[in-house]
Coordinates of N, CA and C and ligand atoms in Angstrom, one line a residue:
M1 N 4.4 11.7 -14.2 CA 4.3 10.3 -13.6 C 2.9 9.8 -14.0
I2 N 2.9 8.6 -14.5 CA 1.6 7.9 -14.7 C 1.1 7.3 -13.4
H3 N -0.2 7.5 -13.1 CA -0.7 6.9 -11.9 C -2.1 6.4 -12.2
E4 N -2.3 5.1 -12.1 CA -3.6 4.5 -12.3 C -4.0 3.8 -11.0
I5 N -5.2 3.9 -10.5 CA -5.7 3.3 -9.3 C -6.8 2.3 -9.7
L6 N -6.7 1.0 -9.3 CA -7.8 0.1 -9.6 C -8.2 -0.5 -8.3
T7 N -9.5 -0.7 -8.2 CA -10.0 -1.5 -7.0 C -10.0 -2.9 -7.3
V8 N -9.4 -3.7 -6.5 CA -9.2 -5.2 -6.8 C -9.8 -6.0 -5.6
G9 N -10.4 -7.1 -6.1 CA -10.8 -8.1 -5.1 C -12.1 -7.8 -4.4
L10 N -12.5 -8.8 -3.5 CA -13.7 -8.8 -2.8 C -13.9 -7.6 -1.9
L11 N -12.7 -7.2 -1.3 CA -12.7 -6.1 -0.3 C -12.4 -4.7 -0.9
R12 N -12.4 -4.7 -2.3 CA -12.1 -3.5 -3.0 C -10.9 -2.7 -2.5
C13 N -9.8 -3.4 -2.6 CA -8.5 -2.8 -2.2 C -8.0 -1.9 -3.3
N14 N -7.5 -0.7 -3.0 CA -7.0 0.2 -4.0 C -5.6 -0.2 -4.3
C15 N -5.4 -0.7 -5.5 CA -4.1 -1.1 -6.1 C -3.6 0.1 -7.0
S16 N -2.4 0.5 -6.8 CA -1.8 1.6 -7.6 C -0.8 1.1 -8.6
V17 N -0.8 1.6 -9.8 CA 0.3 1.4 -10.7 C 0.9 2.8 -10.9
V18 N 2.1 3.0 -10.5 CA 2.8 4.3 -10.7 C 4.0 4.1 -11.6
A19 N 4.2 5.0 -12.5 CA 5.2 4.7 -13.5 C 5.8 6.0 -14.0
D20 N 7.1 5.9 -14.4 CA 7.8 7.0 -15.0 C 7.6 7.1 -16.5
E21 N 7.2 8.2 -17.0 CA 6.8 8.3 -18.4 C 7.9 8.1 -19.4
A22 N 9.1 8.5 -19.0 CA 10.2 8.4 -20.0 C 10.7 6.9 -20.1
S23 N 11.0 6.3 -18.9 CA 11.6 4.9 -18.9 C 10.5 3.8 -19.0
R24 N 9.3 4.2 -18.7 CA 8.2 3.2 -18.6 C 8.3 2.2 -17.4
D25 N 9.2 2.5 -16.5 CA 9.4 1.7 -15.3 C 8.2 1.9 -14.3
A26 N 7.7 0.8 -13.8 CA 6.5 1.0 -12.9 C 6.7 0.2 -11.6
I27 N 6.0 0.7 -10.6 CA 5.8 0.0 -9.3 C 4.3 -0.3 -9.2
V28 N 4.0 -1.5 -8.8 CA 2.6 -1.9 -8.5 C 2.5 -2.1 -7.0
T29 N 1.6 -1.4 -6.4 CA 1.4 -1.5 -5.0 C 0.1 -2.3 -4.7
D30 N 0.1 -3.2 -3.8 CA -1.0 -4.0 -3.3 C -1.9 -4.7 -4.4
P31 N -1.2 -5.6 -5.1 CA -2.0 -6.4 -6.1 C -2.7 -7.5 -5.4
G32 N -3.8 -7.1 -4.7 CA -4.6 -8.1 -3.9 C -5.2 -9.2 -4.7
D33 N -5.7 -8.8 -5.9 CA -6.4 -9.8 -6.8 C -6.6 -9.1 -8.2
D34 N -7.4 -9.7 -9.0 CA -7.6 -9.1 -10.4 C -6.4 -8.8 -11.2
I35 N -5.5 -9.8 -11.2 CA -4.2 -9.6 -11.8 C -4.3 -9.3 -13.3
S36 N -5.4 -9.8 -14.0 CA -5.5 -9.6 -15.4 C -5.9 -8.1 -15.6
A37 N -6.6 -7.5 -14.7 CA -6.9 -6.0 -14.9 C -5.6 -5.2 -14.7
I38 N -4.7 -5.6 -13.8 CA -3.5 -4.9 -13.6 C -2.6 -5.1 -14.8
L39 N -2.6 -6.3 -15.4 CA -1.8 -6.5 -16.6 C -2.3 -5.7 -17.7
A40 N -3.6 -5.5 -17.8 CA -4.2 -4.7 -18.9 C -3.7 -3.2 -18.8
I41 N -3.6 -2.7 -17.6 CA -3.1 -1.3 -17.3 C -1.7 -1.2 -17.8
L42 N -0.9 -2.2 -17.4 CA 0.5 -2.2 -17.8 C 0.7 -2.2 -19.3
K43 N -0.1 -3.0 -19.9 CA -0.1 -3.1 -21.4 C -0.5 -1.8 -22.1
K44 N -1.6 -1.3 -21.5 CA -2.1 0.0 -22.1 C -1.1 1.1 -22.1
H45 N -0.3 1.2 -21.1 CA 0.7 2.2 -21.0 C 2.1 1.7 -21.4
N46 N 2.2 0.5 -21.8 CA 3.5 -0.1 -22.2 C 4.5 0.0 -21.1
L47 N 4.2 -0.5 -19.9 CA 5.0 -0.4 -18.8 C 5.7 -1.7 -18.4
R48 N 6.9 -1.6 -17.7 CA 7.6 -2.7 -17.2 C 7.6 -2.6 -15.7
V49 N 7.2 -3.7 -15.0 CA 7.2 -3.6 -13.5 C 8.5 -3.8 -13.0
S50 N 9.0 -2.9 -12.2 CA 10.4 -3.1 -11.6 C 10.2 -3.6 -10.1
L51 N 9.0 -3.3 -9.5 CA 8.8 -3.7 -8.1 C 7.4 -3.9 -7.8
I52 N 7.1 -4.9 -7.0 CA 5.8 -5.1 -6.4 C 5.8 -4.8 -4.9
A53 N 5.2 -3.7 -4.6 CA 5.3 -3.2 -3.2 C 4.1 -3.5 -2.5
V54 N 4.2 -4.3 -1.4 CA 3.0 -4.7 -0.6 C 3.0 -3.8 0.7
T55 N 1.9 -3.0 0.9 CA 1.9 -2.2 2.1 C 1.8 -3.0 3.4
H56 N 1.1 -4.1 3.3 CA 1.0 -5.0 4.5 C 0.4 -6.3 4.0
A57 N 0.6 -7.4 4.9 CA 0.3 -8.7 4.5 C -1.1 -9.2 4.7
H58 N -2.1 -8.3 4.7 CA -3.5 -8.8 4.6 C -3.8 -9.3 3.2
I59 N -4.6 -10.3 3.2 CA -4.9 -11.0 2.0 C -5.4 -10.1 0.8
D60 N -6.2 -9.1 1.2 CA -6.7 -8.2 0.2 C -5.6 -7.3 -0.5
H61 N -4.5 -7.3 0.1 CA -3.4 -6.4 -0.5 C -2.3 -7.3 -1.1
I62 N -2.1 -8.5 -0.5 CA -1.0 -9.4 -0.9 C -1.4 -10.6 -1.8
G63 N -2.7 -10.8 -1.9 CA -3.2 -12.0 -2.5 C -2.8 -12.4 -3.9
G64 N -2.5 -11.3 -4.7 CA -2.1 -11.6 -6.1 C -0.7 -11.4 -6.3
A65 N 0.1 -11.1 -5.3 CA 1.5 -10.7 -5.5 C 2.3 -11.9 -6.1
H66 N 2.1 -13.1 -5.6 CA 2.8 -14.3 -6.1 C 2.6 -14.4 -7.6
K67 N 1.3 -14.3 -8.0 CA 0.9 -14.5 -9.4 C 1.5 -13.4 -10.3
L68 N 1.5 -12.1 -9.7 CA 2.0 -11.0 -10.5 C 3.6 -11.1 -10.7
R69 N 4.2 -11.6 -9.7 CA 5.7 -11.9 -9.8 C 5.9 -12.9 -10.8
D70 N 5.2 -14.0 -10.8 CA 5.3 -15.1 -11.8 C 5.2 -14.5 -13.2
L71 N 4.3 -13.6 -13.4 CA 4.0 -13.1 -14.8 C 4.9 -12.0 -15.2
T72 N 5.5 -11.3 -14.2 CA 6.4 -10.1 -14.6 C 7.8 -10.3 -14.2
G73 N 8.1 -11.2 -13.3 CA 9.5 -11.3 -12.8 C 9.9 -10.3 -11.8
A74 N 9.0 -9.3 -11.5 CA 9.4 -8.3 -10.5 C 9.5 -8.8 -9.1
P75 N 10.4 -8.3 -8.3 CA 10.5 -8.7 -6.9 C 9.4 -8.2 -6.0
V76 N 9.1 -8.9 -5.0 CA 8.1 -8.5 -4.0 C 8.8 -7.8 -2.8
Y77 N 8.4 -6.6 -2.5 CA 9.0 -5.8 -1.5 C 8.0 -5.6 -0.4
M78 N 8.4 -6.0 0.8 CA 7.5 -5.9 2.0 C 8.4 -5.8 3.3
H79 N 7.8 -5.4 4.4 CA 8.5 -5.3 5.6 C 8.5 -6.6 6.3
A80 N 9.6 -7.0 6.9 CA 9.8 -8.3 7.5 C 8.8 -8.5 8.7
D81 N 8.4 -7.4 9.3 CA 7.5 -7.6 10.5 C 6.1 -8.1 10.1
D82 N 5.8 -8.2 8.8 CA 4.5 -8.8 8.4 C 4.7 -10.2 7.8
A83 N 5.9 -10.8 8.0 CA 6.1 -12.1 7.5 C 5.2 -13.2 8.1
V84 N 4.9 -13.0 9.4 CA 4.1 -13.9 10.2 C 2.7 -13.9 9.6
L85 N 2.2 -12.7 9.3 CA 0.8 -12.6 8.7 C 0.8 -13.2 7.4
A86 N 1.8 -13.0 6.6 CA 1.9 -13.6 5.2 C 1.9 -15.1 5.3
A87 N 2.5 -15.7 6.4 CA 2.5 -17.1 6.5 C 1.1 -17.7 7.0
N88 N 0.2 -16.8 7.3 CA -1.1 -17.2 7.8 C -2.2 -16.8 6.8
L89 N -1.8 -16.9 5.5 CA -2.8 -16.5 4.5 C -4.0 -17.5 4.4
D90 N -3.7 -18.8 4.9 CA -4.8 -19.8 4.9 C -5.9 -19.3 5.9
M91 N -5.5 -18.8 7.1 CA -6.4 -18.4 8.1 C -7.2 -17.1 7.6
Q92 N -6.5 -16.2 7.0 CA -7.1 -15.0 6.4 C -8.1 -15.4 5.3
A93 N -7.8 -16.4 4.5 CA -8.7 -16.8 3.4 C -9.9 -17.4 4.0
A94 N -9.7 -18.2 5.1 CA -10.9 -18.8 5.8 C -11.9 -17.8 6.3
W95 N -11.4 -16.7 6.9 CA -12.3 -15.6 7.4 C -13.2 -15.1 6.2
L96 N -12.6 -15.0 5.0 CA -13.3 -14.4 3.9 C -14.1 -15.5 3.1
G97 N -13.7 -16.8 3.4 CA -14.3 -17.8 2.6 C -13.9 -17.9 1.2
I98 N -12.6 -17.6 1.0 CA -12.0 -17.6 -0.4 C -10.9 -18.6 -0.4
E99 N -10.4 -18.9 -1.6 CA -9.3 -19.8 -1.8 C -8.0 -19.2 -1.3
T100 N -7.1 -20.0 -0.7 CA -5.8 -19.5 -0.2 C -4.9 -19.2 -1.3
P101 N -4.4 -17.9 -1.4 CA -3.4 -17.6 -2.5 C -2.0 -18.1 -1.9
E102 N -1.1 -18.2 -2.8 CA 0.3 -18.6 -2.4 C 1.0 -17.4 -1.8
N103 N 1.7 -17.7 -0.7 CA 2.5 -16.6 0.0 C 3.7 -16.3 -0.9
P104 N 3.9 -15.1 -1.3 CA 5.0 -14.7 -2.2 C 6.3 -14.7 -1.5
G105 N 6.3 -14.6 -0.1 CA 7.5 -14.4 0.6 C 8.0 -13.0 0.3
I106 N 9.2 -12.7 0.8 CA 9.8 -11.3 0.6 C 11.1 -11.4 -0.2
D107 N 11.1 -10.8 -1.4 CA 12.4 -10.8 -2.2 C 13.3 -9.6 -1.8
R108 N 12.7 -8.5 -1.5 CA 13.4 -7.3 -1.0 C 12.8 -6.9 0.3
V109 N 13.6 -6.9 1.4 CA 13.1 -6.5 2.7 C 13.0 -5.0 2.8
A110 N 11.8 -4.5 3.2 CA 11.6 -3.0 3.3 C 12.1 -2.5 4.6
H111 N 12.7 -1.3 4.6 CA 13.1 -0.6 5.8 C 12.6 0.9 5.7
E112 N 12.3 1.4 6.9 CA 12.1 2.8 7.0 C 13.1 3.6 6.3
G113 N 12.7 4.6 5.5 CA 13.7 5.5 4.9 C 14.2 5.0 3.5
D114 N 13.8 3.8 3.1 CA 14.2 3.3 1.8 C 13.7 4.3 0.7
C115 N 14.4 4.3 -0.4 CA 14.0 5.2 -1.5 C 13.8 4.2 -2.7
L116 N 12.6 4.1 -3.2 CA 12.3 3.2 -4.3 C 12.3 4.0 -5.6
A117 N 13.3 3.8 -6.5 CA 13.4 4.5 -7.7 C 12.7 3.8 -8.8
F118 N 11.9 4.5 -9.6 CA 11.3 3.9 -10.9 C 11.5 5.0 -11.9
G119 N 12.5 4.7 -12.8 CA 13.0 5.7 -13.8 C 13.4 6.9 -13.0
A120 N 13.0 8.1 -13.4 CA 13.4 9.3 -12.7 C 12.6 9.7 -11.5
C121 N 11.5 8.8 -11.2 CA 10.7 9.1 -10.1 C 11.1 8.3 -8.9
E122 N 10.7 8.8 -7.7 CA 11.0 8.0 -6.5 C 9.9 8.1 -5.5
A123 N 9.8 7.0 -4.7 CA 8.9 6.9 -3.6 C 9.7 6.7 -2.3
H124 N 9.3 7.4 -1.3 CA 10.0 7.3 0.0 C 9.2 6.3 0.9
V125 N 9.9 5.4 1.6 CA 9.2 4.4 2.4 C 9.1 4.8 3.8
L126 N 7.9 4.8 4.3 CA 7.6 5.1 5.7 C 7.1 3.9 6.4
H127 N 7.8 3.5 7.5 CA 7.2 2.4 8.3 C 6.2 2.9 9.3
T128 N 4.9 2.5 9.0 CA 3.8 3.1 9.8 C 3.1 1.9 10.5
P129 N 3.7 1.3 11.5 CA 3.0 0.2 12.1 C 1.8 0.5 12.9
G130 N 1.0 -0.5 13.2 CA -0.2 -0.2 14.0 C -1.4 -1.1 13.5
H131 N -1.8 -0.9 12.2 CA -2.8 -1.7 11.6 C -2.2 -3.2 11.5
T132 N -0.9 -3.3 11.1 CA -0.1 -4.5 11.2 C 1.3 -4.0 11.6
P133 N 2.1 -5.0 12.2 CA 3.4 -4.6 12.6 C 4.3 -4.0 11.5
G134 N 4.1 -4.6 10.3 CA 5.0 -4.2 9.2 C 4.3 -3.2 8.2
S135 N 3.3 -2.5 8.5 CA 2.6 -1.7 7.6 C 3.5 -0.5 7.1
L136 N 3.4 -0.3 5.8 CA 4.2 0.7 5.1 C 3.3 1.7 4.4
S137 N 3.8 3.0 4.3 CA 3.2 4.0 3.5 C 4.2 4.5 2.5
L138 N 3.8 4.8 1.3 CA 4.8 5.3 0.3 C 4.5 6.7 0.0
Y139 N 5.5 7.6 0.1 CA 5.3 9.0 -0.2 C 6.1 9.4 -1.4
I140 N 5.4 10.0 -2.4 CA 6.0 10.4 -3.6 C 6.1 11.9 -3.6
P141 N 7.3 12.5 -3.2 CA 7.4 13.9 -2.9 C 7.1 14.8 -4.1
T142 N 7.6 14.4 -5.3 CA 7.4 15.3 -6.5 C 5.9 15.5 -6.8
E143 N 5.1 14.5 -6.5 CA 3.7 14.5 -6.8 C 2.8 14.9 -5.6
K144 N 3.5 15.0 -4.4 CA 2.8 15.1 -3.1 C 1.6 14.1 -3.0
K145 N 2.0 12.9 -3.2 CA 1.0 11.8 -3.0 C 1.5 10.8 -2.0
L146 N 0.5 10.3 -1.2 CA 0.8 9.3 -0.2 C 0.0 8.0 -0.5
I147 N 0.6 6.9 -0.7 CA -0.1 5.6 -0.8 C -0.1 5.1 0.6
A148 N -1.2 5.1 1.3 CA -1.2 4.9 2.8 C -1.6 3.5 3.3
G149 N -1.8 2.5 2.3 CA -2.2 1.2 2.8 C -3.5 1.4 3.7
D150 N -3.6 0.5 4.7 CA -4.7 0.6 5.6 C -4.4 1.4 6.9
T151 N -3.4 2.3 6.8 CA -3.1 3.1 8.0 C -4.1 4.2 8.2
L152 N -4.2 5.0 7.1 CA -5.1 6.2 7.2 C -6.1 6.2 6.1
F153 N -7.4 6.4 6.4 CA -8.5 6.5 5.5 C -9.1 7.8 5.5
R154 N -10.0 8.1 4.5 CA -10.8 9.4 4.6 C -11.8 9.3 5.8
G155 N -11.5 10.0 6.8 CA -12.4 10.0 8.0 C -12.3 8.8 8.9
S156 N -11.3 8.0 8.7 CA -11.1 6.9 9.5 C -9.6 6.4 9.6
I157 N -9.4 5.4 10.3 CA -8.0 4.8 10.4 C -8.2 3.3 10.3
G158 N -7.0 2.6 10.1 CA -7.1 1.1 10.0 C -7.5 0.5 11.3
R159 N -8.2 -0.7 11.2 CA -8.6 -1.4 12.4 C -7.4 -2.0 13.0
T160 N -7.5 -2.1 14.4 CA -6.3 -2.6 15.1 C -6.7 -3.8 16.0
D161 N -7.9 -4.4 15.7 CA -8.4 -5.5 16.5 C -8.0 -6.8 15.8
L162 N -7.3 -6.8 14.7 CA -6.9 -8.1 14.1 C -5.5 -8.5 14.7
P163 N -5.1 -9.7 14.5 CA -3.8 -10.1 15.0 C -2.6 -9.2 14.6
G164 N -1.8 -8.7 15.5 CA -0.7 -7.8 15.2 C -1.1 -6.4 15.2
G165 N -2.4 -6.1 15.4 CA -2.8 -4.7 15.4 C -2.5 -4.0 16.8
D166 N -2.3 -2.7 16.8 CA -1.9 -2.0 18.0 C -2.4 -0.5 17.9
A167 N -3.4 -0.2 18.7 CA -4.1 1.1 18.6 C -3.1 2.3 18.9
H168 N -2.3 2.0 19.9 CA -1.3 3.1 20.3 C -0.3 3.3 19.2
R169 N 0.2 2.2 18.6 CA 1.2 2.4 17.5 C 0.6 3.1 16.3
I170 N -0.6 2.8 15.9 CA -1.2 3.4 14.7 C -1.3 4.9 14.9
A171 N -1.7 5.3 16.1 CA -1.9 6.7 16.4 C -0.5 7.4 16.3
N172 N 0.5 6.8 16.9 CA 1.9 7.3 16.8 C 2.4 7.4 15.4
S173 N 2.1 6.4 14.6 CA 2.5 6.4 13.2 C 1.8 7.5 12.4
I174 N 0.5 7.7 12.6 CA -0.2 8.7 11.9 C 0.3 10.1 12.3
R175 N 0.4 10.4 13.6 CA 0.8 11.7 14.0 C 2.3 12.0 13.7
G176 N 3.2 11.0 13.9 CA 4.6 11.2 13.7 C 5.1 11.1 12.3
Q177 N 4.4 10.2 11.5 CA 5.0 10.0 10.1 C 4.1 10.6 9.0
L178 N 2.8 10.7 9.2 CA 1.9 11.1 8.2 C 1.4 12.6 8.3
Y179 N 1.0 13.0 9.5 CA 0.5 14.3 9.7 C 1.7 15.4 9.6
T180 N 2.9 14.9 9.5 CA 4.1 15.8 9.4 C 4.4 16.0 7.9
L181 N 3.6 15.4 7.0 CA 3.8 15.6 5.5 C 3.1 16.9 5.2
P182 N 3.4 17.5 4.0 CA 2.7 18.7 3.6 C 1.1 18.5 3.6
E183 N 0.4 19.5 4.1 CA -1.0 19.4 4.2 C -1.8 19.2 2.9
D184 N -1.2 19.6 1.8 CA -1.8 19.4 0.5 C -1.4 18.1 -0.2
T185 N -0.8 17.2 0.6 CA -0.5 15.9 0.1 C -1.8 15.1 -0.1
T186 N -2.0 14.5 -1.3 CA -3.1 13.7 -1.6 C -2.9 12.3 -1.0
V187 N -3.8 11.8 -0.3 CA -3.7 10.5 0.3 C -4.6 9.4 -0.5
I188 N -3.9 8.4 -0.9 CA -4.6 7.3 -1.6 C -4.7 6.1 -0.5
P189 N -5.8 6.0 0.1 CA -5.9 4.9 1.2 C -6.0 3.5 0.6
G190 N -5.9 2.5 1.4 CA -6.0 1.1 0.9 C -7.4 0.8 0.5
H191 N -8.4 1.6 0.9 CA -9.8 1.4 0.6 C -10.5 2.7 0.5
G192 N -11.4 2.9 -0.4 CA -12.3 4.0 -0.4 C -11.6 5.2 -1.0
E193 N -12.3 6.4 -0.8 CA -12.0 7.6 -1.5 C -10.6 8.3 -1.1
E194 N -10.1 9.1 -2.0 CA -8.9 9.8 -1.6 C -9.2 10.9 -0.6
T195 N -8.2 11.4 0.0 CA -8.3 12.5 1.0 C -7.0 13.3 0.9
T196 N -6.8 14.2 1.9 CA -5.6 15.0 2.0 C -5.1 14.9 3.4
I197 N -3.8 15.1 3.6 CA -3.2 15.1 5.0 C -3.9 16.2 5.8
G198 N -4.1 17.4 5.2 CA -4.7 18.5 5.9 C -6.1 18.2 6.4
R199 N -6.9 17.6 5.5 CA -8.3 17.3 5.8 C -8.3 16.3 7.0
E200 N -7.5 15.3 7.0 CA -7.5 14.3 8.1 C -6.9 14.9 9.4
K201 N -5.9 15.7 9.3 CA -5.3 16.3 10.4 C -6.3 17.1 11.3
F202 N -7.2 17.7 10.6 CA -8.1 18.6 11.3 C -9.5 18.0 11.4
S203 N -9.8 16.9 10.8 CA -11.2 16.4 10.9 C -11.3 14.9 11.2
N204 N -10.2 14.2 11.1 CA -10.3 12.8 11.4 C -10.7 12.5 12.8
P205 N -11.9 11.8 13.0 CA -12.4 11.7 14.4 C -11.6 10.7 15.2
F206 N -10.7 9.9 14.6 CA -9.9 8.9 15.4 C -8.6 9.4 15.8
V207 N -7.9 10.2 14.9 CA -6.6 10.7 15.3 C -6.5 12.2 14.8
R208 N -6.5 13.1 15.8 CA -6.3 14.5 15.5 C -4.8 14.9 15.7
A209 N -4.4 15.9 14.9 CA -3.1 16.4 15.0 C -2.7 16.8 16.4
Ligands
LIG301 ZN1 -5.3 -4.5 6.1
LIG302 ZN1 -7.2 -3.7 3.3

């Protein structure tokens, strides 16, 4: 599997391009901004985007999704519980003092347990609410990789003080959905450095196993 991680936008969101080497089918996660850099990665590896997966509707993760869909034709995949946040992109943009990007809407509604195929590879969808109501994490079992959005970070967890956040739900999501994955799973958080499930399970100061 091809996997490139780019940090995009003002808040340095980790955007992933994952692709199957044989078919060149790719999924792009969290294209928050810097669409030209994402397109350059796609071109470099000769990839075709089959899905734009948004882990949650914060502007730093969803901001470039409309533009990327315009340029690639790939559908936007997101959980319906974040539709309200997506409709408030103008408010989110005002907090950051940036221009309001267009709300891409949802082309394919995400559900817990969905399996996203790209060529011979697949990602399993986990609904991990708490940072936002519709937060998703994507688990790629063959690679033991987790794209965690803003649910779990190296030594931290997603903030729950923004609209739709819920401290109790995020702890339940992390314990029930993420800490149950193999301990040697590599976690690619929405921001900052990679970690592993095992490391966070035993040392994360906010949510212990
Ligand atoms: Zn967020
Ligand atoms: Zn974020």
